[in-house]
Short mmCIF file of C-alpha atoms and ligand atoms in Angstrom, two decimals:
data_model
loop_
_atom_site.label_atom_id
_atom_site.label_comp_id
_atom_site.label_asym_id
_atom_site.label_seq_id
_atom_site.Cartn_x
_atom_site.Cartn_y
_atom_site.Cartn_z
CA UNK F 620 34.58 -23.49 -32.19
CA UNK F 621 36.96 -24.72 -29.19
CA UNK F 622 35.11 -27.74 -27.50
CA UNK F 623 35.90 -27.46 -24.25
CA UNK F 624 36.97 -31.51 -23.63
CA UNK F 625 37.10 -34.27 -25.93
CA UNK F 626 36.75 -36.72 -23.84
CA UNK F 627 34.08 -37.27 -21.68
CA UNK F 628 35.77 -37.58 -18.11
CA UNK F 629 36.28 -33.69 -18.55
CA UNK F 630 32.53 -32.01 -19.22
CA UNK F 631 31.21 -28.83 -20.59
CA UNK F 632 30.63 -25.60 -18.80
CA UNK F 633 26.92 -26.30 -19.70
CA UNK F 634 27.14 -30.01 -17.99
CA UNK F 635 28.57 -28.15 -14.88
CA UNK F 636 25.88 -25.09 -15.12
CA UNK F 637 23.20 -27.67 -15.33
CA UNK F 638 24.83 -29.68 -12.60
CA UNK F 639 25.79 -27.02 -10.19
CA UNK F 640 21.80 -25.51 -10.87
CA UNK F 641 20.62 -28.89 -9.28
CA UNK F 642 21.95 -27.28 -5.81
CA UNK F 643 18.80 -25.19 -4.63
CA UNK F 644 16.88 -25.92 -7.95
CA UNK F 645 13.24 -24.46 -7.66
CA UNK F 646 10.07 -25.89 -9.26
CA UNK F 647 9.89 -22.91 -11.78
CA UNK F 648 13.71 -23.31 -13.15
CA UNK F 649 15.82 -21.44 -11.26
CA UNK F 650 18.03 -21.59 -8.36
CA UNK F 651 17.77 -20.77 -4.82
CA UNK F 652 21.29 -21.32 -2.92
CA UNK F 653 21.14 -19.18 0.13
CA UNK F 654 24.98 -18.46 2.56
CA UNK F 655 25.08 -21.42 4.58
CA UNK F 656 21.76 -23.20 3.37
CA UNK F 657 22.13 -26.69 3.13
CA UNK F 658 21.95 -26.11 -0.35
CA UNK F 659 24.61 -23.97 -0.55
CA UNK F 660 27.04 -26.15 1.79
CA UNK F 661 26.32 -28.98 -0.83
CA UNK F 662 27.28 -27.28 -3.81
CA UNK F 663 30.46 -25.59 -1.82
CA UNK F 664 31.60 -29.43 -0.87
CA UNK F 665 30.69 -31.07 -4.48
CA UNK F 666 32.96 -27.92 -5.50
CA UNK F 667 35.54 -28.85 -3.31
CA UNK F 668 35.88 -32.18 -4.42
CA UNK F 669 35.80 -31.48 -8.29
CA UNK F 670 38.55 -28.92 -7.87
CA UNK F 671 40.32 -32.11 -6.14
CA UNK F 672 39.77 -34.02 -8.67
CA UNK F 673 40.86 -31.98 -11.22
CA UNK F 674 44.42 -31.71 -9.72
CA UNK F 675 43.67 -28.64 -7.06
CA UNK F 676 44.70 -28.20 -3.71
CA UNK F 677 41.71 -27.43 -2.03
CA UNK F 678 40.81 -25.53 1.20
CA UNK F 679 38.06 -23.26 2.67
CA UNK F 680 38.45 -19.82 4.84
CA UNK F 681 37.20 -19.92 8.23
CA UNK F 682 33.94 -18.05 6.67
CA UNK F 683 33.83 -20.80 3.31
CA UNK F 684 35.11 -19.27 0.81
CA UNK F 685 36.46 -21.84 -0.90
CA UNK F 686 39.51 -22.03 -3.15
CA UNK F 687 41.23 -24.64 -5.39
CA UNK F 688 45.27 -23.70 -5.87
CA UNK F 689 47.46 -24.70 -8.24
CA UNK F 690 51.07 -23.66 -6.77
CA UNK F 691 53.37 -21.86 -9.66
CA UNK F 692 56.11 -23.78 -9.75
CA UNK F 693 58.75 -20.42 -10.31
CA UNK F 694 56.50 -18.15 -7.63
CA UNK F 695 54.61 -19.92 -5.41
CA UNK F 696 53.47 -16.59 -3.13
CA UNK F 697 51.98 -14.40 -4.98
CA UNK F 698 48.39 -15.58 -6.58
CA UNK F 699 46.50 -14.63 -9.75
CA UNK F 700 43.02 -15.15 -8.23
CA UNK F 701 39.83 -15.88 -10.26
CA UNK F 702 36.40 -16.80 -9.63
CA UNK F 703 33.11 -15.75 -8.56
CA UNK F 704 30.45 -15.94 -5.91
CA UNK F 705 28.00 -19.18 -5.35
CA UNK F 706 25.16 -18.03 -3.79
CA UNK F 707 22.38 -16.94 -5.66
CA UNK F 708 18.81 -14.24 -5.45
CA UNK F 709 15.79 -16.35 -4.68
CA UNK F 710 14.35 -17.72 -7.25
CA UNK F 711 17.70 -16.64 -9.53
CA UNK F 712 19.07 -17.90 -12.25
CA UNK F 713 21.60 -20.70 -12.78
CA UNK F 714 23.73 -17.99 -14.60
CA UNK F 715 24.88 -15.43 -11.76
CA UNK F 716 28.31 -15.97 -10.14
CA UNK F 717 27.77 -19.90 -10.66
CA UNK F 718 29.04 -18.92 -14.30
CA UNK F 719 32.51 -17.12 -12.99
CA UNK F 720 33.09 -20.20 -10.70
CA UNK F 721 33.00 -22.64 -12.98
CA UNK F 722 34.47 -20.53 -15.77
CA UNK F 723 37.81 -20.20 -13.98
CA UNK F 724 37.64 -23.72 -12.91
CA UNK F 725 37.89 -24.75 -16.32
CA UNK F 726 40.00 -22.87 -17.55
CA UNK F 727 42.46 -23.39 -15.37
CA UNK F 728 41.72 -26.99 -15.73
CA UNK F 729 42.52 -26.69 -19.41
CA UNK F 730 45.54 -25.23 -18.96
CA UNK F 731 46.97 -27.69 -16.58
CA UNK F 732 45.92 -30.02 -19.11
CA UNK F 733 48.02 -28.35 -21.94
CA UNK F 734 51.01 -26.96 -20.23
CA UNK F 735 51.22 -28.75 -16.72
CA UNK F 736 51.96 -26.32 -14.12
CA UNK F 737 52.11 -22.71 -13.91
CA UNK F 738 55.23 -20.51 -13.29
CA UNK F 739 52.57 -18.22 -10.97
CA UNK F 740 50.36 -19.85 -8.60
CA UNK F 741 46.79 -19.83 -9.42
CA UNK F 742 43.89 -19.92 -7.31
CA UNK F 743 40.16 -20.65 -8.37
CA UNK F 744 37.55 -19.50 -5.89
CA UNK F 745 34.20 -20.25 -5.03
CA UNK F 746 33.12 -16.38 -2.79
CA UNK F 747 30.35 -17.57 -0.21
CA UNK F 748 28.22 -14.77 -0.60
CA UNK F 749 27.73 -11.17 -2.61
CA UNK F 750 24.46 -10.78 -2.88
CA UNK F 751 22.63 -10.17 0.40
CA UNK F 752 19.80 -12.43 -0.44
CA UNK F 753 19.21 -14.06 3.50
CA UNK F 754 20.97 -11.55 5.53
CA UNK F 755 21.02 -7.98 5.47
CA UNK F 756 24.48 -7.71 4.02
CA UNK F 757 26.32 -8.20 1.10
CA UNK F 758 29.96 -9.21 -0.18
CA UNK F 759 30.37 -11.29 2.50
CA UNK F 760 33.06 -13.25 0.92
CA UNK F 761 35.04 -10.98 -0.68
CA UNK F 762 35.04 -8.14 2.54
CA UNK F 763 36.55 -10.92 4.53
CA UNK F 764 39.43 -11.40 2.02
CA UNK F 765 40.08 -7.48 1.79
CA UNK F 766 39.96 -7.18 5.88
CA UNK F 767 36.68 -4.75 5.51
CA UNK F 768 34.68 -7.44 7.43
CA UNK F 769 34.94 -9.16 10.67
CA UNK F 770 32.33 -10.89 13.50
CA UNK F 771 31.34 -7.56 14.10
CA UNK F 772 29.93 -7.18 11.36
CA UNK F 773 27.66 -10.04 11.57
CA UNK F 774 26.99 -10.16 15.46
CA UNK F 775 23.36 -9.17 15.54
CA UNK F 776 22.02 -10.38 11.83
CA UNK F 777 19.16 -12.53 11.44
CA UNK F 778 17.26 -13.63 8.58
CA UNK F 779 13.71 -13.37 7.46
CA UNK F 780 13.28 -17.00 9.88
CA UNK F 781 15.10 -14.93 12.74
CA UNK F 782 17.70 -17.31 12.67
CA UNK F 783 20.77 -15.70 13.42
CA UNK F 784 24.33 -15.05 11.35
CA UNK F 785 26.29 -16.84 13.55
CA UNK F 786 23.97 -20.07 14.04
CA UNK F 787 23.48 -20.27 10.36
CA UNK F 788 27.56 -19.99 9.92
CA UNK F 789 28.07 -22.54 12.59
CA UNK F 790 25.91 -25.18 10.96
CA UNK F 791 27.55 -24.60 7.49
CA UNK F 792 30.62 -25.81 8.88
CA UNK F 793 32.39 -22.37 9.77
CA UNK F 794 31.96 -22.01 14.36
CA UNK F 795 32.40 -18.33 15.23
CA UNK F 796 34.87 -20.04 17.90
CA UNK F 797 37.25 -20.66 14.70
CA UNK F 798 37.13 -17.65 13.14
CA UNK F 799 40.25 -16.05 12.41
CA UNK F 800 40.90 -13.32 10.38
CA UNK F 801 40.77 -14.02 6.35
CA UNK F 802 42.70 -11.35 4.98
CA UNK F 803 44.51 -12.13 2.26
CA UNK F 804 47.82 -9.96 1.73
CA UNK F 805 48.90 -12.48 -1.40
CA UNK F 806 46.69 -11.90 -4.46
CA UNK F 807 48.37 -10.21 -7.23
CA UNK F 808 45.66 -9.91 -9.31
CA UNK F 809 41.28 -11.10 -9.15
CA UNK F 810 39.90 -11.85 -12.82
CA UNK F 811 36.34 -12.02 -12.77
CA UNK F 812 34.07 -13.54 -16.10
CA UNK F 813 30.12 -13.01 -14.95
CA UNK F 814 27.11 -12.83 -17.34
CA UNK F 815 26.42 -9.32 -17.95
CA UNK F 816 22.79 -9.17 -16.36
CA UNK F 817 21.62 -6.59 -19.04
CA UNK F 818 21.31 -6.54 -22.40
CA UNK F 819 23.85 -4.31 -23.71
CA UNK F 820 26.32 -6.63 -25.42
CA UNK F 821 23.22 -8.38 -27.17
CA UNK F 822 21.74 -5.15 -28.38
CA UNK F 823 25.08 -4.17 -29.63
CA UNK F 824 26.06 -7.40 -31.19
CA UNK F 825 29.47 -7.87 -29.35
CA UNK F 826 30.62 -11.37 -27.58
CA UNK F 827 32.81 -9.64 -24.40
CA UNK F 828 32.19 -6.80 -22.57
CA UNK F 829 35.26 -5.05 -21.18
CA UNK F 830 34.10 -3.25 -17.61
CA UNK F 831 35.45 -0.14 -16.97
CA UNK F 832 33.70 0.47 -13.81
CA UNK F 833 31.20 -0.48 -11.30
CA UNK F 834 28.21 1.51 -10.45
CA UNK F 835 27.86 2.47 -6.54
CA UNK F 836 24.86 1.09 -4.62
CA UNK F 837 23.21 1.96 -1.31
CA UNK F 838 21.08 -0.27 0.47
CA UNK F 839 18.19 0.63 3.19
CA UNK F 840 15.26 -0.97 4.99
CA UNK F 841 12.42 1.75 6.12
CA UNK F 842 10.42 0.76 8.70
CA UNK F 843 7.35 2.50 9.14
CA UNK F 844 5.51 2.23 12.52
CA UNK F 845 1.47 2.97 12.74
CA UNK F 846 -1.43 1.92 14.51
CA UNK F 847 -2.90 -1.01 13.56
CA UNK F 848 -6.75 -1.18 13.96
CA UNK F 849 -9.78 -2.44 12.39
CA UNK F 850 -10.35 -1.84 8.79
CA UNK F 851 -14.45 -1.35 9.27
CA UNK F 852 -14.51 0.78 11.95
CA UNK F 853 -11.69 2.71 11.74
CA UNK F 854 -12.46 6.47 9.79
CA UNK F 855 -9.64 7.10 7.02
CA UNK F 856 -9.28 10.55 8.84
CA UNK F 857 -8.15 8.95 12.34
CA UNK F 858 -5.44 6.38 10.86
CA UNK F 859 -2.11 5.92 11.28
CA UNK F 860 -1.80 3.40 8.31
CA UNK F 861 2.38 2.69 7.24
CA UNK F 862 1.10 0.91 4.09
CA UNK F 863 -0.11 4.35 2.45
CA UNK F 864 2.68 6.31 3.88
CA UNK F 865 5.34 3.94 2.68
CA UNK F 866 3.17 4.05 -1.04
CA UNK F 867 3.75 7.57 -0.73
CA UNK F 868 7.58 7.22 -0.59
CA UNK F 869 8.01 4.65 -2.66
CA UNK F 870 5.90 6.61 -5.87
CA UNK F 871 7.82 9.43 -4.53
CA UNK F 872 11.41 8.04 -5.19
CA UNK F 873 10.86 6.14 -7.61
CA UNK F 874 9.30 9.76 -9.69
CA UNK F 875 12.30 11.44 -8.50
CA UNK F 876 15.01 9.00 -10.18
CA UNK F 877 13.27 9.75 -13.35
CA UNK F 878 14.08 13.10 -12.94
CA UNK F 879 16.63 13.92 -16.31
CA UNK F 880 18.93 15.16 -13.91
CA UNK F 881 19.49 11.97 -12.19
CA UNK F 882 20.26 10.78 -15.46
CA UNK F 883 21.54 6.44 -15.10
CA UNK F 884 19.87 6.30 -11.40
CA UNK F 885 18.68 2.74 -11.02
CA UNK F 886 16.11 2.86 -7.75
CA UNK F 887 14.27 -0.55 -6.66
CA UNK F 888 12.16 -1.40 -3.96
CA UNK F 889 12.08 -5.00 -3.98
CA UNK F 890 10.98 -5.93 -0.89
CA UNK F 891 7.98 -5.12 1.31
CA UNK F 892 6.42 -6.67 4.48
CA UNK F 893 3.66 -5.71 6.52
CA UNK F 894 2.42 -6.79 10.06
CA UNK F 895 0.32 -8.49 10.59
CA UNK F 896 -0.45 -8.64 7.39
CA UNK F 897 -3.97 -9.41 7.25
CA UNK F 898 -6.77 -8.12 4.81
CA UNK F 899 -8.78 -6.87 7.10
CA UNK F 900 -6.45 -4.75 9.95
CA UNK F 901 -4.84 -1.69 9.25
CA UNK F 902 -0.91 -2.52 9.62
CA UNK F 903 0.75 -2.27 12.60
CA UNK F 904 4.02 -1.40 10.23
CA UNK F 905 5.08 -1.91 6.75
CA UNK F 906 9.25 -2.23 5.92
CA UNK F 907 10.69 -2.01 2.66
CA UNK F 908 14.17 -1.92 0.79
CA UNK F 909 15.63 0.79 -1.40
CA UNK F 910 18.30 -0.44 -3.70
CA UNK F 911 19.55 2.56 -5.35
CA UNK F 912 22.76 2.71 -7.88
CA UNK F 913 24.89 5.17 -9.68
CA UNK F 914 27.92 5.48 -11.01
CA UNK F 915 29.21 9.01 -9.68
CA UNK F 916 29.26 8.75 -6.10
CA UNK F 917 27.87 12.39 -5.30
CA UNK F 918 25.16 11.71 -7.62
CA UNK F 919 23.98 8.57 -5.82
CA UNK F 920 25.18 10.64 -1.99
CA UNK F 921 22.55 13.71 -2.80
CA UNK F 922 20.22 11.04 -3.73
CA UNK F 923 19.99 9.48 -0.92
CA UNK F 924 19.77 11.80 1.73
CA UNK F 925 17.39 13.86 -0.32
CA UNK F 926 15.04 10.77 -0.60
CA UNK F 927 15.33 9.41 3.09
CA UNK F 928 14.52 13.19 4.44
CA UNK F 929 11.38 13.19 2.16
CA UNK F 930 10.77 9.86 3.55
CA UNK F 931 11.13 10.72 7.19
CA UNK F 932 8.94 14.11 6.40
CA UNK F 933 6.41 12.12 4.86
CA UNK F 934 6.05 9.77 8.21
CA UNK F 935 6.13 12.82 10.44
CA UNK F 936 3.26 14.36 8.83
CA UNK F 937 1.21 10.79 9.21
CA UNK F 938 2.29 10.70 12.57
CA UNK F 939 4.54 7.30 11.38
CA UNK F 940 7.19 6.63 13.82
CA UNK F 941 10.03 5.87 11.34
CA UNK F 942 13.47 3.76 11.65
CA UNK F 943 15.59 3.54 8.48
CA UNK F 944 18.68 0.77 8.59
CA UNK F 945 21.55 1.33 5.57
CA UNK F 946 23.15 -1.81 5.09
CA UNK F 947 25.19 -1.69 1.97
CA UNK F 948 27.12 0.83 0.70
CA UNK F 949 29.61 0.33 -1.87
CA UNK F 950 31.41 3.05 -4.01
CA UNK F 951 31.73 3.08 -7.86
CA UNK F 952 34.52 1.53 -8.89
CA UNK F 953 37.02 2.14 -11.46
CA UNK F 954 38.63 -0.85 -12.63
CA UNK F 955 42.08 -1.99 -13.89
CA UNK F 956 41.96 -1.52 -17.64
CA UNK F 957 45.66 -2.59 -17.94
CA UNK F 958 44.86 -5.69 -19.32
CA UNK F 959 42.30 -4.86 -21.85
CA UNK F 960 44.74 -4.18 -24.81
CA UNK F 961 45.97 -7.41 -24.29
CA UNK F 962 42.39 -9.50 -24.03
CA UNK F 963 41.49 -7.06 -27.26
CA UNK F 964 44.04 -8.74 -28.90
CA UNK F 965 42.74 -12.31 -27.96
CA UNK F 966 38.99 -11.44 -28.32
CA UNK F 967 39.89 -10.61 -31.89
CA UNK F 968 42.29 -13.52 -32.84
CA UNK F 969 38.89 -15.97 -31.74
CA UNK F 970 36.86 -13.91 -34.14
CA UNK F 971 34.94 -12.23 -31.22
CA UNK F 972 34.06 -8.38 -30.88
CA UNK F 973 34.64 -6.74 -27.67
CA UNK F 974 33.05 -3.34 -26.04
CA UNK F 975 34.09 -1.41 -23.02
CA UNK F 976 31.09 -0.53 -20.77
CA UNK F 977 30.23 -0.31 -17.46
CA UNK F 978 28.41 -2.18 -15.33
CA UNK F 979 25.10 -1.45 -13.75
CA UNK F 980 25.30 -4.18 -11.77
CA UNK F 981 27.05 -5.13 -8.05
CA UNK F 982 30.19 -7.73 -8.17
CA UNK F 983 32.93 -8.57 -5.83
CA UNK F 984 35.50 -6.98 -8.34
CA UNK F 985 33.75 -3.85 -6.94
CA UNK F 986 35.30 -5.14 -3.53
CA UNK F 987 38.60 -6.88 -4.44
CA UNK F 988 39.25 -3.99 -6.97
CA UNK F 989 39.62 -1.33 -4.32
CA UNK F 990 42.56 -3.78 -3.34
CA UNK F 991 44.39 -5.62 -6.00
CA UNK F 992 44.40 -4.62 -9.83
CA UNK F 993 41.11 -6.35 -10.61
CA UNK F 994 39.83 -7.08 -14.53
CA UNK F 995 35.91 -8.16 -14.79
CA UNK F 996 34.70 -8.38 -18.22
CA UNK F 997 30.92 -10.20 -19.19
CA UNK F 998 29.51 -12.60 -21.77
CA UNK F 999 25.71 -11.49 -23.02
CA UNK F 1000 22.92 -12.35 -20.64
CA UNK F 1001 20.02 -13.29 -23.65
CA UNK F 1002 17.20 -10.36 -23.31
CA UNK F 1003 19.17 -9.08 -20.37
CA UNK F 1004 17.43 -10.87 -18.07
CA UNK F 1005 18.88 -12.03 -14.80
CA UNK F 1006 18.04 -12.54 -11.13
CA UNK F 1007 15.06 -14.92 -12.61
CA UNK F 1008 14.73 -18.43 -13.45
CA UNK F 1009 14.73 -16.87 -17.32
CA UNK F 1010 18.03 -15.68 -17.04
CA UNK F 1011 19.95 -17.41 -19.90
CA UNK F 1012 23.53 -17.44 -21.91
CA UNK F 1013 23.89 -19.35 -25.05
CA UNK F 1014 26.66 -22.46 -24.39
CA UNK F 1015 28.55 -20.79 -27.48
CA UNK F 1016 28.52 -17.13 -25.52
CA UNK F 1017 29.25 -18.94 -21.93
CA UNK F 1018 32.55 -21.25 -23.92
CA UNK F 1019 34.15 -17.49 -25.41
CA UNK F 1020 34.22 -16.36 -21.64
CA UNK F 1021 36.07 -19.51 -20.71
CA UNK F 1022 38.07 -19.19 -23.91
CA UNK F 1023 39.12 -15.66 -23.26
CA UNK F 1024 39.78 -16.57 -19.33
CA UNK F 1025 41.88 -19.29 -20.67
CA UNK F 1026 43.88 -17.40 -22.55
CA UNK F 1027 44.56 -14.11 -20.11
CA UNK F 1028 45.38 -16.51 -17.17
CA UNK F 1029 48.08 -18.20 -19.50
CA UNK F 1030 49.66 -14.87 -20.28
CA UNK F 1031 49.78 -13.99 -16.37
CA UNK F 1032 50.53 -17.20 -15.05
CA UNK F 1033 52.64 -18.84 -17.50
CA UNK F 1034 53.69 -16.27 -20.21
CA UNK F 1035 54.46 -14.31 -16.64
CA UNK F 1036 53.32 -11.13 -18.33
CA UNK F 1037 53.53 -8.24 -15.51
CA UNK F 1038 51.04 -5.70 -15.79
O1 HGY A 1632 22.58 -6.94 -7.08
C1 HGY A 1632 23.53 -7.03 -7.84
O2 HGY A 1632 23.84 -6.12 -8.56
C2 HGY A 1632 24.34 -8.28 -7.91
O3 HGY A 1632 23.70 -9.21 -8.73
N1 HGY A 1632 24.59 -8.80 -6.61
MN1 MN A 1633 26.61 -11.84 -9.47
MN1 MN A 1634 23.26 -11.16 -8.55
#
């Protein structure tokens, strides 16, 4: 098996999993790196300097995305772009986006190493957010490279501590007063390696998972408005209680996804909050999120609206006053498979077996493949767990990602091969 560096100035991807994990590390194993947390800033600046180190030109984007470049020395313009994101769930694993950062950082590494400098320019970069975990709002990093995002965007966010967006930007490091537009017009191609965050390469027995497509995913908050009032005195048949009507709706959708004809829905309420949230008051109001995914957009469209007007029929009967936010709302995807025959080829030369699936989870290929010809392909997540501090990839699974990385960047950057 390839071992990533002999000596031991240059260290594993498990030294640098381990190592990056220690940025937001929570008593129970896992990691908590929030956009713009202190933890996060760290880990984007220890980044910065070990893509320095290893040879990189280094620089961040006026929202901190941050990117290591190695200039080609035949094209310098246009950029063969890999990476992932660096922020994390709460309470995630060490495993999600982390893994695609540090992946392409070594293998570009290793190829500088081997063949000195590429004929294409290639940049490694570290996305500052995708998954929406502190504000309500995902892909922050990778919208602002495709021009989707802007301030506006951003203005009026706060997080669960009502601190604002823009306050929490500015103290990372990245003012509103220098924000410029990030829009990148230069990337030839993104290449994305992630853990697969389900368990269909284990249960099948393959080593790479070649994505086809992206499922679509909506995002809400309800926010159901009652009457709070004592919980002794108050008569079941005079209350205005959100926490039943919003256990109505959520049994309710949830039922309905199981319906056959919904057939690879994916519904999650994963959040909930009351106020005041005390034992013994009836709440005030009760907000929740709906995460809902599917890969045929009309599918996951009809969904939706039929499940928020149940919802908002539901509160009108309880006399809920009812305000419903959609915050995310990304399409299925179909990626490039253009390079596929040519990773087959190196997937089986290393003694690996691929599969072609798709992927039930949310990644900024799903952004930056709307754009650019975009290849994302997984290593197995063990018991296809993720977003936990169990979430877990074997070092020999996570060193065949790098492997296979390796090798496609050499064909595009150095072989030159034009797909
Ligand atoms: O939620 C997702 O699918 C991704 O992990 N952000
Ligand atoms: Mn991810
Ligand atoms: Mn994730």
């Amino acid at each position: 098996m390839l071992r990533l560096y002999s000596s031991e100035k240059y260290k594993s991807v498990k030294h640098f999993i381990d190592w990056l994990a220690t940025f937001g590390e929570t008593e129970d194993g896992g990691v908590t790196r929030l956009l713009y947390t202190k933890e996060w800033k760290n880990a984007q600046n220890a980044l910065k300097q070990e893509m320095s180190e290893m040879g990189m030109e280094t620089y961040f984007d006026t929202v901190g995305n941050l990117f290591g470049r190695i200039e080609g020395i035949k094209d310098k313009q246009h950029v063969i772009l890999t990476g992932s994101h660096i922020d994390t769930v709460v309470d995630g694993g060490k495993y999600d986006g982390t893994y695609g950062v540090i992946a392409s950082l070594l293998a570009t590494k290793m190829l500088l190493e081997q063949y000195g400098r590429p004929q294409k320019t290639i940049e490694v970069v570290s996305l500052c957010e995708e998954e929406g975990s502190r504000f309500p709002l995902t892909y922050w990093g990778s919208k602002n490279i495709t021009g989707e995002y802007s301030l506006e965007n951003i203005r009026y966010l706060r997080d669960l501590n009502d601190i604002s967006f823009q306050h929490a930007m500015g103290e990372a490091g990245f003012p509103i007063a220098s924000y410029q537009n990030n829009k990148r017009n230069d990337i030839k191609r993104f290449i994305e390696v992630h853990i697969e965050q389900g368990s269909i390469l284990e249960k099948n027995k393959a080593d790479i998972g070649l994505v086809t497509h992206i499922v679509g995913q909506c995002r809400y908050t309800v926010q159901l408005i009652g009457e709070s009032n004592h919980a002794g005195t108050t008569p079941m048949a005079e209350r205005k209680d959100p926490m039943v009507c919003a256990a109505n709706c959520i049994v309710t959708l949830t039922k309905k996804a199981e319906a056959s004809y919904y057939q690879g829905l994916r519904v999650t309420v994963g959040s909930i909050n009351a106020e005041p949230n005390v034992s013994n008051v009836i709440a005030k109001s009760v907000s929740f999120t709906l995460d809902v995914r599917h890969h045929e957009k009309d599918i996951l469209q009809e969904y939706c609206e039929d499940m928020i007007q149940m919802i908002k029929e539901k509160a009108m009967k309880s006399g809920i006053q009812i305000s419903i936010k959609k915050w995310a709302d990304s399409e299925p995807v179909a990626l490039d498979t253009s390079l596929h025959s040519v990773m087959r080829k190196i997937i089986k030369n290393k003694g690996l077996r691929d599969m072609e699936m798709v992927s039930g989870a949310g990644h900024d290929s799903q952004i930056l493949g709307i754009h650019y010809p975009t290849t994302l392909f997984f290593v197995p997540s063990h018991k296809g767990i993720s977003h936990s501090p169990l979430e877990f990839t074997s070092l020999e699974d996570l060193e065949n990602g790098v492997s296979v990385l390796k090798e496609i960047l050499y064909k595009l950057a150095y072989e030159g091969v034009e797909l």
